[in-house]
Each structure stands twice: as C-alpha cells, then as structure tokens.
Amino acid sequence: MRGKIGLEEHFAVPETAVNPRGTYAEGTWSQLKGRLLELHGERLRLMDRHGIEMMVVSLNAPAVQAVPDPAAAAALARRANDALAELVAKRPDRFQALAALPMQSPDLAIAELERAVTQLGFKGALVNGFSQVNDPDNVVYYDVPQYRPFWAAVERLDVPFYLHPRSPLLRDARLYDGHPWLMGAAWAFGNETAVHALRLMGSGLFDAYPRLSIVLGHLGEGLPFGLWRIDNCNTGAEKTDGNRAKKKIADYFRANFYVTTSGNYSSLGLMHTMLQIGADRVMFSVDWPFEEIELAANWFDAVDMSEGDRLKIGRTNAAQLFKLDVS
Ligand code: GRE
Ligand code: ZN
C-alpha cells in the first residue's frame, strides 16, 4: 500500500541519544544512534521504498521523563522540540511532529504543549511513561489530581496524547531480577504502559474529560486481550477497591483510546484488536529505528483484511485523528 502514515517513529538529539542502560551491543547501538539522529537520508529512502508517505516523529525514550529537575526537563523538551520543528520544516509533506513534554511539572507541561501545538504546529504529544520528579527515585504517574489541569489543556487543544513505554526503575523491577531479557520492549515496556493506562482509566479521568484521545503502541500493550477479565473482576461493589471510574474499563478503551501496530506485527494480534475496538481505532506504525520499516510494511501490506480497512488503518484514521494535511 502506498501512502501509509507512521505514528511512533523516533528521532533523538545528541544529548538524548544514549544507549538505554547499555541494552544494545556497541555495533547495534551505533547504527540505531545514526538512524535516530537523521530524518532526510536513509529514513526517507526506506519510506519511499516501502510506501510510507509520512512519519509523525517523536523524541526517543525515556529522554525528558528521566530528567528529575523540572526546569532542566523543560529546557530539554524545548531544545528537542525546536530541533524537531526545524527538521520537519524541511519536508513538511513527509514529516510532522509530536511534542516531548516536561511532565515533571503540570504547569511546565501545559506551557510546552501549548507552545508546540500553537507555535511549532505539532500534532500532539508523546510522553514516555512516568516521570522522575525532583529525586531520581520519585516516580509520578499522571492519574494523580495535580495533572487534571494538564489533561484539561490536552482536551482544550484537541490533540492526541501518545503514551509511550519506558522500563520501570530497577528499584521497582525485582520481578525481573536475573532475567534482563524481560526488561525493555520484550515485556516490561508493555506491562508498565498497560498499568499506566489502567491507572488513567480507573482514576475517572475520562469521566471528567470525555473528549481525550490516548494512543498506545504495540497493539495496545496487551490491553485488548485483558479487557474482559479486568471488567469481570471489577463487577460487584466489594471488588471495586480504588476504582473511581463510572463505566467499565472496556467502555473507556473503546471511546478514548487508539492503538498502533508499532513493533507488534502479529496478524492474529491485529485481528483480535480490530474485533475488540474496531478498525477505526487502529493505526499503522513501525517504531523506527527500533524496528525495521521493511518488516512492518511488508507485513501490513499483505495482512489479510479488506482493502477498506487497510486504507483506514494504514492512512486515513491517522490523518483524521492527528489532523494531518494530506490529500
Ligand atoms: C521503543 O521506542 O519502542 C524502544 C526504545 C528502546 C528500545 C527498544 C524499543 O525506546 O522498542
Ligand atoms: Zn517507540
């Protein structure tokens, strides 16, 4: 399929281009780093070759979320967003952008989101999970009350919020002790991000701000498979401990969430996700450069579905949700 749009496609500025906890071997990281730092060379050639018309680009992870000092986090987000705006301006027909945000401070996050959307023309925000705030050991999730003004601003600006993974702090990762292969994208990313999304839903956030649109990668971080059981365990007053939501979790997932195919090119997984939330809420993505454009595109172009659904998932859902200027 020509004209595909990718939504979880990363870049880095030199200061965020760091090998996450030394996850990658030197040679692999050196290639990833080169790919993160550029938009207009190899990346654009691969997009051309595999039918990707546009990437909506975001900063790599965890980047801003791992800078505990709020002022330093805000300064980094501004530098990264300004750098991305310049790169995108060279080929706005092929690249658009999502903002990095200093979530360490709701006020600073609101200011940067507003600046990115209204002055830089960014199409939304992408945030890498929880933020470390003030102390590197202090982690904050965005379901707590002090973030309500931030969510009000997201709703008012009418832009999607992409909740992207990061790994838990080692302190909080004892269940992975001795199994570092489970950290990162293989498992810990999805677990971390799914729980964060459930915290948002269970906090009643979407009762207060019903027009919010949250995007999850990796076919929804496992949530489409868990919806029935989550809601089954939350029926009956005695089981609703701490769940402040008015509706079922599946109701919010189908009303306020979108998922992308980033890094999860499973045909059965995609079918299940489409049946759970509908083809209007699923969108193509690669997760470049952590995954290969060729693999993602060849899979998506051939996966068994109607051509109407392929067009929606590959292109038109993204164009609509992110208000992209494509014909
Ligand atoms: C991602 O963005 O999905 C990602 C990282 C780091 C390692 C692997 C990965 O940010 O998929
Ligand atoms: Zn990613």
Tab-separated table of C-alpha atoms and ligand atoms in Angstrom:
chain	number	residue	atom	x	y	z
A	1	MET	CA	0.000	0.000	0.000
A	2	ARG	CA	1.274	3.462	-0.887
A	3	GLY	CA	0.501	6.471	1.294
A	4	LYS	CA	0.984	4.858	4.689
A	5	ILE	CA	1.419	7.092	7.747
A	6	GLY	CA	3.581	6.072	10.740
A	7	LEU	CA	2.907	7.481	14.210
A	8	GLU	CA	5.515	6.003	16.566
A	9	GLU	CA	8.664	6.947	14.734
A	10	HIS	CA	11.538	8.291	16.771
A	11	PHE	CA	14.410	10.714	16.469
A	12	ALA	CA	16.977	11.913	19.010
A	13	VAL	CA	19.007	14.993	19.737
A	14	PRO	CA	22.648	14.246	20.641
A	15	GLU	CA	22.009	14.587	24.391
A	16	THR	CA	19.153	12.016	24.370
A	17	ALA	CA	20.958	9.591	22.037
A	18	VAL	CA	22.127	7.334	24.855
A	19	ASN	CA	22.181	3.538	24.835
A	20	PRO	CA	19.364	2.697	27.309
A	21	ARG	CA	21.165	1.093	30.322
A	22	GLY	CA	23.670	-0.321	27.863
A	23	THR	CA	20.921	-2.519	26.382
A	24	TYR	CA	22.466	-2.681	22.940
A	25	ALA	CA	25.854	-4.023	21.840
A	26	GLU	CA	28.211	-1.291	20.640
A	27	GLY	CA	27.739	-2.003	16.932
A	28	THR	CA	23.945	-2.226	17.122
A	29	TRP	CA	23.724	0.955	19.151
A	30	SER	CA	25.972	2.834	16.784
A	31	GLN	CA	23.594	2.012	13.903
A	32	LEU	CA	20.498	2.885	15.968
A	33	LYS	CA	22.047	6.177	17.018
A	34	GLY	CA	22.841	7.131	13.456
A	35	ARG	CA	19.280	6.314	12.441
A	36	LEU	CA	17.804	8.283	15.372
A	37	LEU	CA	19.760	11.414	14.541
A	38	GLU	CA	18.615	11.820	10.934
A	39	LEU	CA	15.337	12.230	9.027
A	40	HIS	CA	16.189	13.024	5.444
A	41	GLY	CA	18.662	10.330	4.334
A	42	GLU	CA	18.275	6.575	4.843
A	43	ARG	CA	14.935	7.015	6.625
A	44	LEU	CA	13.319	8.884	3.747
A	45	ARG	CA	14.738	6.413	1.215
A	46	LEU	CA	13.208	3.498	3.152
A	47	MET	CA	9.895	5.361	3.451
A	48	ASP	CA	9.865	5.853	-0.324
A	49	ARG	CA	10.739	2.230	-0.994
A	50	HIS	CA	8.057	0.842	1.341
A	51	GLY	CA	5.149	3.178	0.723
A	52	ILE	CA	5.295	5.363	3.821
A	53	GLU	CA	4.225	8.849	2.833
A	54	MET	CA	4.529	10.452	6.245
A	55	MET	CA	6.063	9.902	9.665
A	56	VAL	CA	4.768	11.779	12.694
A	57	VAL	CA	8.087	11.960	14.546
A	58	SER	CA	8.762	11.956	18.295
A	59	LEU	CA	11.768	12.061	20.623
A	60	ASN	CA	13.249	8.743	21.812
A	61	ALA	CA	12.686	7.210	25.282
A	62	PRO	CA	12.939	7.858	28.171
A	63	ALA	CA	14.669	11.196	27.456
A	64	VAL	CA	12.756	14.063	29.128
A	65	GLN	CA	10.879	11.777	31.533
A	66	ALA	CA	14.200	10.718	33.111
A	67	VAL	CA	15.364	14.255	33.988
A	68	PRO	CA	14.241	14.777	37.614
A	69	ASP	CA	14.746	18.534	37.789
A	70	PRO	CA	11.592	20.153	36.327
A	71	ALA	CA	13.385	23.202	34.940
A	72	ALA	CA	16.066	21.029	33.304
A	73	ALA	CA	13.367	18.726	31.904
A	74	ALA	CA	11.525	21.732	30.465
A	75	ALA	CA	14.709	23.107	28.899
A	76	LEU	CA	15.489	19.722	27.297
A	77	ALA	CA	11.933	19.391	25.956
A	78	ARG	CA	12.147	22.864	24.413
A	79	ARG	CA	15.522	22.151	22.787
A	80	ALA	CA	14.330	18.804	21.413
A	81	ASN	CA	11.032	20.235	20.130
A	82	ASP	CA	12.797	23.182	18.478
A	83	ALA	CA	15.291	20.825	16.811
A	84	LEU	CA	12.452	18.593	15.592
A	85	ALA	CA	10.489	21.577	14.272
A	86	GLU	CA	13.495	22.582	12.158
A	87	LEU	CA	13.925	19.073	10.746
A	88	VAL	CA	10.224	18.772	9.953
A	89	ALA	CA	10.127	22.180	8.262
A	90	LYS	CA	12.472	20.883	5.531
A	91	ARG	CA	9.891	18.319	4.368
A	92	PRO	CA	6.507	19.037	5.965
A	93	ASP	CA	4.919	16.854	3.281
A	94	ARG	CA	6.803	13.827	4.677
A	95	PHE	CA	7.309	14.626	8.369
A	96	GLN	CA	5.155	16.038	11.132
A	97	ALA	CA	5.847	16.047	14.878
A	98	LEU	CA	4.699	15.129	18.373
A	99	ALA	CA	5.938	17.171	21.330
A	100	ALA	CA	8.163	15.953	24.151
A	101	LEU	CA	6.783	17.305	27.446
A	102	PRO	CA	8.282	18.085	30.884
A	103	MET	CA	5.607	16.164	32.791
A	104	GLN	CA	7.661	16.709	35.970
A	105	SER	CA	5.584	19.886	36.317
A	106	PRO	CA	1.976	20.033	35.095
A	107	ASP	CA	2.301	23.794	34.557
A	108	LEU	CA	5.511	23.489	32.525
A	109	ALA	CA	3.978	20.618	30.539
A	110	ILE	CA	0.910	22.704	29.706
A	111	ALA	CA	3.103	25.612	28.595
A	112	GLU	CA	5.279	23.439	26.356
A	113	LEU	CA	2.303	21.607	24.847
A	114	GLU	CA	0.623	24.914	24.084
A	115	ARG	CA	3.817	26.317	22.544
A	116	ALA	CA	4.449	23.172	20.482
A	117	VAL	CA	0.905	22.997	19.122
A	118	THR	CA	0.157	26.682	18.547
A	119	GLN	CA	3.616	27.975	17.586
A	120	LEU	CA	5.502	24.967	16.169
A	121	GLY	CA	2.483	23.316	14.518
A	122	PHE	CA	2.965	19.983	16.316
A	123	LYS	CA	0.109	17.487	16.022
A	124	GLY	CA	0.035	16.212	19.615
A	125	ALA	CA	2.354	14.948	22.356
A	126	LEU	CA	4.269	11.728	23.007
A	127	VAL	CA	5.271	11.062	26.615
A	128	ASN	CA	7.470	8.182	27.766
A	129	GLY	CA	5.528	6.851	30.742
A	130	PHE	CA	6.066	8.020	34.317
A	131	SER	CA	8.358	10.914	35.151
A	132	GLN	CA	11.092	11.018	37.753
A	133	VAL	CA	10.399	14.207	39.707
A	134	ASN	CA	12.961	16.087	41.836
A	135	ASP	CA	14.520	12.886	43.181
A	136	PRO	CA	15.533	10.129	40.695
A	137	ASP	CA	13.708	7.642	42.957
A	138	ASN	CA	10.439	9.598	42.968
A	139	VAL	CA	8.159	8.414	40.168
A	140	VAL	CA	4.923	10.114	39.184
A	141	TYR	CA	2.063	8.718	37.096
A	142	TYR	CA	-0.386	11.119	35.516
A	143	ASP	CA	-3.612	9.865	37.082
A	144	VAL	CA	-2.989	11.876	40.262
A	145	PRO	CA	-5.110	15.007	40.838
A	146	GLN	CA	-2.380	17.568	40.169
A	147	TYR	CA	-2.421	16.543	36.485
A	148	ARG	CA	-6.101	17.354	35.935
A	149	PRO	CA	-5.274	20.888	34.626
A	150	PHE	CA	-2.823	19.292	32.185
A	151	TRP	CA	-5.497	16.924	30.862
A	152	ALA	CA	-7.915	19.835	30.612
A	153	ALA	CA	-5.346	21.571	28.392
A	154	VAL	CA	-4.920	18.466	26.198
A	155	GLU	CA	-8.675	18.325	25.733
A	156	ARG	CA	-8.917	22.057	25.064
A	157	LEU	CA	-6.119	21.954	22.464
A	158	ASP	CA	-7.867	18.902	20.953
A	159	VAL	CA	-4.699	16.897	20.240
A	160	PRO	CA	-3.908	13.203	20.830
A	161	PHE	CA	-1.596	12.124	23.666
A	162	TYR	CA	0.643	9.142	22.824
A	163	LEU	CA	1.571	7.199	25.967
A	164	HIS	CA	4.883	5.572	25.020
A	165	PRO	CA	6.694	2.938	27.105
A	166	ARG	CA	9.730	3.150	29.314
A	167	SER	CA	11.086	0.451	31.607
A	168	PRO	CA	10.398	0.560	35.351
A	169	LEU	CA	13.194	1.793	37.606
A	170	LEU	CA	15.441	-1.085	38.681
A	171	ARG	CA	14.140	-0.483	42.210
A	172	ASP	CA	10.636	-1.384	41.008
A	173	ALA	CA	11.709	-4.248	38.739
A	174	ARG	CA	12.507	-7.021	41.195
A	175	LEU	CA	10.184	-9.469	39.438
A	176	TYR	CA	12.618	-9.302	36.501
A	177	ASP	CA	15.729	-9.988	38.660
A	178	GLY	CA	18.078	-12.352	36.867
A	179	HIS	CA	16.087	-12.008	33.636
A	180	PRO	CA	17.229	-8.794	31.960
A	181	TRP	CA	15.854	-10.159	28.677
A	182	LEU	CA	12.365	-9.351	30.018
A	183	MET	CA	13.159	-5.677	30.560
A	184	GLY	CA	12.533	-3.234	27.749
A	185	ALA	CA	10.459	-3.921	24.679
A	186	ALA	CA	10.163	-7.710	25.187
A	187	TRP	CA	7.855	-7.457	28.214
A	188	ALA	CA	8.472	-4.742	30.826
A	189	PHE	CA	7.586	-1.872	28.437
A	190	GLY	CA	4.137	-3.276	27.795
A	191	ASN	CA	3.400	-4.150	31.409
A	192	GLU	CA	4.491	-0.710	32.605
A	193	THR	CA	2.458	1.118	29.980
A	194	ALA	CA	-0.679	-1.014	30.286
A	195	VAL	CA	-0.806	-0.379	34.035
A	196	HIS	CA	-0.319	3.358	33.483
A	197	ALA	CA	-3.232	3.372	31.021
A	198	LEU	CA	-5.383	1.431	33.532
A	199	ARG	CA	-4.478	3.955	36.240
A	200	LEU	CA	-5.726	6.748	33.979
A	201	MET	CA	-8.988	4.898	33.304
A	202	GLY	CA	-9.559	3.863	36.932
A	203	SER	CA	-8.953	7.397	38.186
A	204	GLY	CA	-12.108	8.637	36.496
A	205	LEU	CA	-10.038	10.846	34.167
A	206	PHE	CA	-12.253	10.065	31.186
A	207	ASP	CA	-15.429	10.848	33.104
A	208	ALA	CA	-14.008	14.319	33.743
A	209	TYR	CA	-12.531	14.784	30.236
A	210	PRO	CA	-14.506	12.537	27.875
A	211	ARG	CA	-13.008	14.026	24.697
A	212	LEU	CA	-9.406	12.935	25.469
A	213	SER	CA	-7.711	10.695	22.897
A	214	ILE	CA	-4.884	8.489	24.198
A	215	VAL	CA	-2.773	6.491	21.742
A	216	LEU	CA	-0.976	3.282	22.743
A	217	GLY	CA	1.605	1.467	20.640
A	218	HIS	CA	2.363	-2.244	20.258
A	219	LEU	CA	-1.288	-3.183	19.567
A	220	GLY	CA	-2.406	-1.700	22.870
A	221	GLU	CA	0.300	-3.110	25.189
A	222	GLY	CA	-1.731	-6.275	25.851
A	223	LEU	CA	-4.878	-4.472	26.979
A	224	PRO	CA	-7.197	-5.669	24.178
A	225	PHE	CA	-6.595	-9.214	25.423
A	226	GLY	CA	-7.248	-8.296	29.069
A	227	LEU	CA	-10.411	-6.202	28.859
A	228	TRP	CA	-12.941	-8.919	29.601
A	229	ARG	CA	-11.139	-10.202	32.666
A	230	ILE	CA	-10.412	-6.728	34.043
A	231	ASP	CA	-14.091	-5.816	33.897
A	232	ASN	CA	-15.207	-9.212	35.143
A	233	CYS	CA	-13.029	-8.701	38.228
A	234	ASN	CA	-14.469	-5.246	38.786
A	235	THR	CA	-18.154	-6.079	38.928
A	236	GLY	CA	-19.708	-6.118	42.351
A	237	ALA	CA	-19.182	-3.359	44.905
A	238	GLU	CA	-16.863	-5.454	47.043
A	239	LYS	CA	-14.341	-5.679	44.205
A	240	THR	CA	-14.126	-2.039	43.152
A	241	ASP	CA	-11.381	-1.018	45.615
A	242	GLY	CA	-9.915	2.246	44.461
A	243	ASN	CA	-11.516	2.134	41.028
A	244	ARG	CA	-13.127	5.556	40.703
A	245	ALA	CA	-14.327	5.181	37.113
A	246	LYS	CA	-18.051	5.378	36.362
A	247	LYS	CA	-18.016	2.959	33.434
A	248	LYS	CA	-16.371	-0.302	32.513
A	249	ILE	CA	-12.713	-0.218	31.535
A	250	ALA	CA	-13.649	-1.587	28.099
A	251	ASP	CA	-16.011	1.378	27.601
A	252	TYR	CA	-13.138	3.871	28.048
A	253	PHE	CA	-10.796	1.738	25.984
A	254	ARG	CA	-13.262	1.863	23.094
A	255	ALA	CA	-14.111	5.556	23.500
A	256	ASN	CA	-10.837	7.258	24.473
A	257	PHE	CA	-8.048	5.016	23.173
A	258	TYR	CA	-6.427	4.303	19.835
A	259	VAL	CA	-3.718	1.707	19.241
A	260	THR	CA	-0.932	1.389	16.699
A	261	THR	CA	0.864	-1.613	15.237
A	262	SER	CA	4.298	-0.312	16.317
A	263	GLY	CA	6.709	-3.199	16.891
A	264	ASN	CA	3.926	-5.802	17.011
A	265	TYR	CA	3.363	-7.191	13.535
A	266	SER	CA	1.203	-10.112	14.591
A	267	SER	CA	-1.645	-10.870	12.189
A	268	LEU	CA	-3.712	-12.630	14.870
A	269	GLY	CA	-2.962	-9.853	17.345
A	270	LEU	CA	-4.152	-7.279	14.824
A	271	MET	CA	-7.345	-9.238	14.074
A	272	HIS	CA	-8.123	-9.528	17.770
A	273	THR	CA	-7.503	-5.815	18.297
A	274	MET	CA	-9.726	-4.857	15.357
A	275	LEU	CA	-12.513	-7.075	16.727
A	276	GLN	CA	-12.134	-5.558	20.211
A	277	ILE	CA	-12.049	-1.833	19.372
A	278	GLY	CA	-12.931	-1.592	15.692
A	279	ALA	CA	-10.888	-0.762	12.583
A	280	ASP	CA	-11.456	2.975	13.154
A	281	ARG	CA	-9.212	2.937	16.241
A	282	VAL	CA	-6.226	1.009	14.892
A	283	MET	CA	-3.364	2.710	13.046
A	284	PHE	CA	-0.189	1.580	11.297
A	285	SER	CA	3.218	2.383	12.819
A	286	VAL	CA	6.737	0.957	12.628
A	287	ASP	CA	8.628	2.096	15.803
A	288	TRP	CA	11.627	3.150	13.743
A	289	PRO	CA	14.538	2.761	14.275
A	290	PHE	CA	13.952	0.118	16.963
A	291	GLU	CA	12.059	-1.954	14.404
A	292	GLU	CA	12.543	-2.284	10.649
A	293	ILE	CA	10.450	-0.350	8.131
A	294	GLU	CA	10.720	-3.203	5.622
A	295	LEU	CA	9.362	-5.810	8.057
A	296	ALA	CA	6.472	-3.589	9.199
A	297	ALA	CA	5.476	-2.517	5.689
A	298	ASN	CA	5.722	-5.954	4.068
A	299	TRP	CA	3.606	-7.431	6.850
A	300	PHE	CA	0.984	-4.706	6.799
A	301	ASP	CA	0.701	-4.598	3.007
A	302	ALA	CA	-0.040	-8.345	2.882
A	303	VAL	CA	-2.022	-8.993	6.080
A	304	ASP	CA	-5.464	-10.437	5.389
A	305	MET	CA	-8.083	-7.687	5.705
A	306	SER	CA	-10.454	-5.747	3.478
A	307	GLU	CA	-8.858	-3.013	1.372
A	308	GLY	CA	-11.208	-0.544	3.068
A	309	ASP	CA	-9.796	-1.449	6.473
A	310	ARG	CA	-6.222	-1.393	5.121
A	311	LEU	CA	-6.745	2.181	3.929
A	312	LYS	CA	-8.213	3.244	7.279
A	313	ILE	CA	-5.503	1.579	9.371
A	314	GLY	CA	-2.653	2.478	7.040
A	315	ARG	CA	-3.615	6.086	6.456
A	316	THR	CA	-7.000	7.734	6.924
A	317	ASN	CA	-7.518	7.077	10.659
A	318	ALA	CA	-4.180	8.772	11.393
A	319	ALA	CA	-4.866	11.672	9.027
A	320	GLN	CA	-8.169	12.314	10.785
A	321	LEU	CA	-7.074	11.881	14.394
A	322	PHE	CA	-3.881	13.931	14.040
A	323	LYS	CA	-5.438	16.437	11.603
A	324	LEU	CA	-2.698	15.860	9.041
A	325	ASP	CA	-2.632	17.932	5.888
A	326	VAL	CA	-2.608	15.016	3.424
A	327	SER	CA	-4.959	14.681	0.473
B	1	GRE	C1	10.846	1.965	21.559
B	1	GRE	O1	10.812	3.169	21.383
B	1	GRE	O2	9.877	1.257	21.366
B	1	GRE	C2	12.107	1.331	22.043
B	1	GRE	C3	13.020	2.069	22.790
B	1	GRE	C4	14.180	1.462	23.239
B	1	GRE	C5	14.416	0.132	22.967
B	1	GRE	C6	13.510	-0.600	22.239
B	1	GRE	C7	12.349	-0.023	21.768
B	1	GRE	O3	12.778	3.364	23.057
B	1	GRE	O4	11.453	-0.726	21.066
B	2	ZN	ZN	8.730	3.507	20.370
